[in-house]
Amino acid sequence: MTAPVSHTYLNTRAAILADRLLNEQDLSDLADQSLEHLGRDFGVTDLLEEKKSNAAINRAVERALISTLMHELSVLLRPLKGAARDVLVHWIRKFELYNLKALIRGKLNQLTYEELRENLYDLPALISLPHQELLRAENTAELLRQLEKSHYADIARQARRVYQEKNEPFSLDATIDQRYYAGLLKRARATGPEDLKPLMKLVGTLVDQQNLLWLLRYRFGYGLSPSGTYYLLVPFGHQLSRELLKKLVNMNSFQDVIEALPASLRERIGETDHIMDVEEAMSDETCQKSRYLLRHSDSGLTRALAFLVLREIDLKRIYAIIQGKVLKLNDNLIKQGVGLHTLAEGGTS
């Protein structure tokens, strides 16, 4: 339950932080700036002046943007405890799961910590894992067994079981992703009545986005069976219910799945057989739902999570803009890459 004081704090902070979110014109203006200007804004001027490699600049920018998100999370967490705190902390753990996957790949390829370190996110102790200790594990199964003693126990337990049964990286990665979203759903369900309904709408939207992409990728990209695909989904969603997911995994083609979606999703996605189009459309759906809940929800916790979801999307777009500048891409091409098609063509937002 979100206590009244915490609820008021979250509503106030979410409203203040929401002013940092970017609209299309903001993104277009960023894309029009020089790399040097962006470097000053995001603290990588020294790297630019030292003419460091593109990879080094990109890593520094990525870390600066993640640090921004972590700071904003810490502001939102201040008054929280119990189930409400667990929801926000679990959401941000996705970044440490990127590290975990890198560590597992390193273990499988017998890489040292020094070889991996540059590709790991530097995260706060609240969610960070002991990377060097995990890499010293005898094998991947032992690494996951050690992880069962951490906050990631529910993810690690299932991942180790799958790895021991199948002994291949794909199922392991897919299981980690699935257990992460199942864990977010579990924590959302544990919140109080004042948060539960709007929060489940937001979490359900996030799960819908992942489930549809996983379903299309696993079923038609990797050729998994209907049952094998369904096993790797989260059997819940805001618009994609358990019953609908069971129906969708048994469809015979990509287009059949799209045509069987609820009307609002089908119209948003349109006619396509490209998963990138679906990914962009589902991201737009998540943005729209998150913006609505950020503006209108009575639940401070839901508004806080909606802000974090939108802020992460913004920061990814900023990162893509800077990457484009580092690679000396045309400004219009950069704008198209972050979804600013109309502005890139000279129209209005």
XYZ file of C-alpha atoms in Angstrom:
349
model
C 0.000 0.000 0.000
C 1.198 3.520 -0.818
C 0.833 5.582 2.372
C -0.941 8.978 1.999
C 2.294 10.950 2.473
C 4.114 8.765 -0.061
C 1.193 9.061 -2.470
C 1.281 12.865 -2.302
C 5.077 12.890 -2.674
C 4.975 10.606 -5.737
C 2.248 12.633 -7.419
C 4.185 15.849 -6.844
C 7.539 14.426 -7.955
C 6.068 12.679 -10.983
C 4.471 15.957 -12.080
C 7.783 17.814 -11.685
C 9.839 15.123 -13.421
C 7.299 14.886 -16.258
C 8.466 18.318 -17.419
C 11.776 16.660 -18.376
C 10.093 14.391 -20.920
C 10.740 15.244 -24.545
C 8.218 16.018 -27.236
C 8.932 15.636 -30.944
C 10.153 19.204 -31.315
C 12.580 18.732 -28.407
C 14.012 15.644 -30.106
C 14.239 17.440 -33.430
C 16.107 20.320 -31.794
C 18.553 17.851 -30.211
C 19.114 16.197 -33.579
C 19.932 19.622 -35.070
C 22.638 20.313 -32.452
C 26.307 19.649 -33.068
C 28.102 16.727 -31.440
C 30.207 19.211 -29.451
C 27.073 20.862 -28.033
C 25.591 17.487 -27.117
C 28.923 16.489 -25.587
C 28.757 19.467 -23.213
C 25.170 18.620 -22.282
C 25.960 15.006 -21.470
C 29.431 15.266 -19.978
C 31.629 13.716 -22.678
C 33.470 16.846 -23.870
C 36.813 15.459 -22.642
C 36.380 12.298 -24.694
C 35.589 14.322 -27.803
C 38.611 16.585 -27.302
C 40.871 13.570 -26.730
C 39.476 12.028 -29.925
C 38.629 8.775 -28.214
C 37.175 5.923 -30.233
C 33.517 5.957 -31.218
C 32.938 2.949 -28.966
C 34.438 4.769 -25.954
C 32.278 7.843 -26.587
C 29.132 5.732 -26.967
C 29.844 3.853 -23.728
C 30.419 7.101 -21.832
C 27.185 8.614 -23.150
C 25.238 5.460 -22.344
C 26.564 5.463 -18.781
C 25.761 9.157 -18.346
C 22.173 8.609 -19.487
C 21.690 5.574 -17.248
C 23.114 7.567 -14.346
C 20.446 10.215 -15.021
C 17.704 7.586 -14.884
C 19.114 6.073 -11.683
C 19.176 9.481 -10.004
C 15.552 10.115 -10.947
C 14.613 6.688 -9.626
C 16.315 7.470 -6.312
C 14.185 10.623 -6.009
C 10.999 8.609 -6.528
C 12.059 5.867 -4.102
C 12.699 8.144 -1.109
C 9.337 7.770 0.671
C 8.553 4.250 -0.512
C 8.679 0.919 1.263
C 7.072 -2.477 0.909
C 5.270 -3.531 -2.271
C 5.314 -0.072 -3.880
C 9.093 0.179 -3.542
C 9.515 -3.380 -4.823
C 7.723 -2.500 -8.080
C 10.043 0.387 -8.985
C 13.201 -1.419 -7.865
C 12.278 -4.514 -9.873
C 11.573 -2.420 -12.961
C 15.052 -0.862 -12.886
C 16.699 -4.269 -12.415
C 16.370 -4.809 -16.161
C 19.707 -3.010 -16.527
C 21.483 -5.470 -14.271
C 19.937 -8.317 -16.248
C 21.763 -6.925 -19.296
C 24.921 -7.312 -17.223
C 23.927 -10.829 -16.197
C 23.483 -11.867 -19.825
C 26.900 -10.400 -20.656
C 28.440 -12.324 -17.749
C 26.818 -15.564 -18.908
C 28.071 -15.048 -22.465
C 31.489 -14.295 -21.019
C 31.403 -17.502 -19.003
C 30.349 -19.546 -22.028
C 33.169 -18.000 -24.090
C 35.735 -18.186 -21.252
C 36.307 -14.425 -21.144
C 37.926 -12.665 -18.189
C 36.356 -9.876 -16.163
C 38.830 -7.422 -17.699
C 37.639 -8.401 -21.181
C 33.998 -7.896 -20.176
C 34.247 -4.853 -17.927
C 33.857 -2.209 -20.647
C 30.558 -3.764 -21.722
C 28.985 -3.796 -18.246
C 26.714 -1.094 -16.850
C 27.949 0.652 -13.705
C 24.894 0.413 -11.452
C 24.110 1.340 -7.825
C 24.487 -1.225 -5.051
C 20.702 -1.442 -4.764
C 20.535 -3.593 -7.905
C 24.147 -4.457 -8.727
C 25.574 -7.983 -8.719
C 29.113 -9.060 -7.678
C 30.386 -9.395 -11.243
C 33.904 -10.627 -10.499
C 32.675 -13.226 -8.013
C 30.110 -14.555 -10.466
C 32.712 -14.898 -13.214
C 34.879 -16.965 -10.864
C 32.136 -19.612 -10.745
C 33.210 -22.993 -12.112
C 30.609 -22.961 -14.908
C 27.383 -21.284 -16.019
C 25.175 -23.525 -13.878
C 27.253 -22.653 -10.801
C 27.054 -18.937 -11.681
C 23.257 -19.192 -11.711
C 23.285 -21.220 -8.497
C 25.218 -18.418 -6.768
C 22.685 -15.935 -8.114
C 19.923 -17.796 -6.277
C 21.248 -16.226 -3.055
C 20.527 -12.715 -4.378
C 17.485 -10.556 -5.126
C 17.416 -12.280 -8.514
C 16.672 -15.708 -7.023
C 13.339 -16.254 -8.792
C 14.947 -15.489 -12.160
C 18.102 -17.512 -11.467
C 16.285 -20.610 -10.237
C 14.226 -21.033 -13.395
C 17.138 -20.022 -15.645
C 19.410 -22.672 -14.119
C 16.737 -25.340 -14.537
C 16.273 -24.441 -18.212
C 20.019 -24.278 -18.844
C 20.586 -27.705 -17.297
C 17.771 -29.167 -19.406
C 18.672 -27.555 -22.747
C 22.280 -26.371 -22.342
C 22.033 -23.599 -24.945
C 22.111 -19.783 -24.684
C 18.847 -18.922 -26.468
C 16.533 -20.658 -23.987
C 18.542 -19.178 -21.128
C 18.205 -15.603 -22.441
C 14.504 -16.081 -23.190
C 13.844 -17.494 -19.714
C 15.624 -14.581 -18.014
C 13.460 -12.131 -19.976
C 10.256 -14.035 -19.248
C 10.956 -14.366 -15.526
C 11.784 -10.653 -15.277
C 8.356 -9.625 -16.594
C 6.617 -12.339 -14.572
C 8.369 -10.870 -11.513
C 7.170 -7.357 -12.363
C 3.626 -8.669 -12.669
C 3.905 -10.519 -9.342
C 5.070 -7.367 -7.554
C 2.351 -5.229 -9.134
C -0.293 -7.676 -7.922
C 1.008 -7.299 -4.353
C 0.260 -3.551 -4.206
C -2.673 -1.977 -2.376
C -6.163 -1.314 -3.793
C -5.451 2.355 -4.509
C -2.636 1.359 -6.908
C -3.634 -2.067 -8.194
C -6.028 -1.359 -11.074
C -4.107 1.433 -12.864
C -0.767 -0.234 -12.162
C -1.960 -3.520 -13.671
C -3.086 -1.590 -16.755
C 0.420 -0.165 -17.170
C 2.253 -3.412 -16.406
C -0.172 -5.276 -18.677
C 0.694 -2.868 -21.498
C 4.421 -3.482 -20.972
C 3.812 -7.243 -20.992
C 1.651 -6.992 -24.155
C 4.525 -5.299 -25.962
C 7.011 -7.997 -25.003
C 4.645 -10.933 -25.502
C 3.736 -9.960 -29.062
C 7.361 -9.399 -30.073
C 8.472 -12.647 -28.436
C 5.605 -14.564 -30.050
C 6.397 -13.328 -33.556
C 10.136 -13.771 -33.139
C 10.072 -17.209 -31.514
C 7.269 -18.656 -33.647
C 8.166 -17.342 -37.096
C 11.773 -16.166 -36.743
C 13.171 -19.111 -34.794
C 10.560 -21.679 -35.817
C 9.541 -22.789 -32.327
C 6.423 -24.907 -31.889
C 3.199 -23.317 -30.582
C 3.700 -24.943 -27.170
C 7.394 -24.019 -27.069
C 6.531 -20.412 -27.887
C 3.722 -20.178 -25.339
C 6.006 -21.556 -22.623
C 8.294 -18.522 -23.081
C 5.479 -15.941 -22.831
C 3.965 -14.303 -19.748
C 0.362 -15.641 -19.628
C -1.193 -12.237 -18.921
C -1.695 -8.898 -20.611
C -3.810 -5.762 -20.816
C -5.137 -6.504 -24.308
C -3.487 -9.871 -25.030
C -5.110 -12.223 -22.539
C -3.978 -15.755 -21.724
C -6.750 -17.171 -23.943
C -5.835 -14.907 -26.867
C -2.131 -15.770 -26.553
C -2.995 -19.483 -26.753
C -4.896 -18.744 -29.955
C -2.150 -16.561 -31.445
C 0.684 -19.079 -30.963
C -1.301 -21.569 -33.063
C -1.600 -19.199 -36.027
C 0.183 -20.328 -39.184
C 1.679 -17.022 -40.304
C 2.938 -13.652 -39.126
C 0.063 -11.889 -40.904
C -2.528 -14.230 -39.379
C -1.332 -13.158 -35.924
C -1.601 -9.459 -36.787
C -5.120 -9.924 -38.183
C -6.238 -11.751 -35.011
C -5.148 -8.938 -32.673
C -7.652 -6.619 -30.945
C -8.820 -3.908 -33.348
C -6.899 -1.059 -31.680
C -3.572 -2.910 -31.914
C -4.291 -4.182 -35.416
C -4.999 -0.660 -36.631
C -1.893 0.741 -34.956
C 0.376 -1.896 -36.495
C -1.224 -1.863 -39.954
C -0.329 -4.273 -42.748
C 3.219 -5.514 -42.321
C 5.282 -8.651 -42.095
C 8.308 -6.929 -40.556
C 8.901 -7.285 -36.836
C 10.606 -3.873 -36.679
C 7.315 -2.256 -37.727
C 5.504 -4.163 -34.981
C 8.152 -3.154 -32.451
C 7.772 0.531 -33.352
C 3.966 0.335 -33.219
C 3.942 -1.435 -29.846
C 6.414 1.104 -28.469
C 4.039 3.860 -29.607
C 1.181 2.040 -27.860
C 3.211 1.841 -24.639
C 4.103 5.542 -24.889
C 0.485 6.554 -25.408
C -0.799 4.488 -22.471
C 2.058 5.653 -20.224
C 1.497 9.324 -21.045
C -2.209 8.988 -20.334
C -1.586 7.337 -16.956
C 1.113 9.866 -16.059
C -1.360 12.706 -16.639
C -4.587 11.187 -15.346
C -3.988 8.323 -12.904
C -4.919 8.794 -9.244
C -2.180 6.320 -8.276
C 1.127 7.980 -7.428
C 2.957 4.679 -7.908
C 1.493 4.220 -11.387
C 2.452 7.764 -12.338
C 6.000 7.177 -11.066
C 6.409 3.979 -13.100
C 4.852 5.624 -16.165
C 7.411 8.423 -15.892
C 10.300 5.933 -15.683
C 9.023 4.027 -18.720
C 8.775 7.229 -20.765
C 12.074 8.587 -19.499
C 13.898 5.416 -20.531
C 12.428 5.720 -24.031
C 13.539 9.372 -24.212
C 17.062 8.541 -23.060
C 17.351 5.766 -25.647
C 16.400 8.294 -28.323
C 18.973 10.781 -27.049
C 21.573 8.009 -27.144
C 20.586 7.170 -30.730
C 20.935 10.834 -31.726
C 24.433 11.049 -30.240
C 25.408 7.743 -31.865
C 24.270 9.159 -35.190
C 26.363 12.289 -34.644
C 29.415 10.204 -33.726
C 28.965 8.250 -36.969
C 28.504 11.540 -38.894
C 25.075 10.562 -40.207
C 22.811 13.062 -41.962
C 20.486 14.917 -39.533
C 17.365 13.807 -41.424
C 18.507 10.181 -41.231
C 19.064 10.569 -37.480
C 15.559 12.010 -37.081
C 14.060 9.106 -38.972
C 16.007 6.709 -36.755
C 14.352 8.092 -33.608
C 10.865 8.098 -35.124
C 10.672 11.729 -36.260
C 9.498 10.909 -39.773
C 7.242 13.943 -40.194
C 9.803 16.413 -38.902
C 12.546 14.783 -40.941
C 10.429 15.378 -44.053
C 9.956 19.043 -43.176
C 6.440 18.794 -41.722
C 5.131 19.711 -38.293
C 4.814 17.559 -35.213
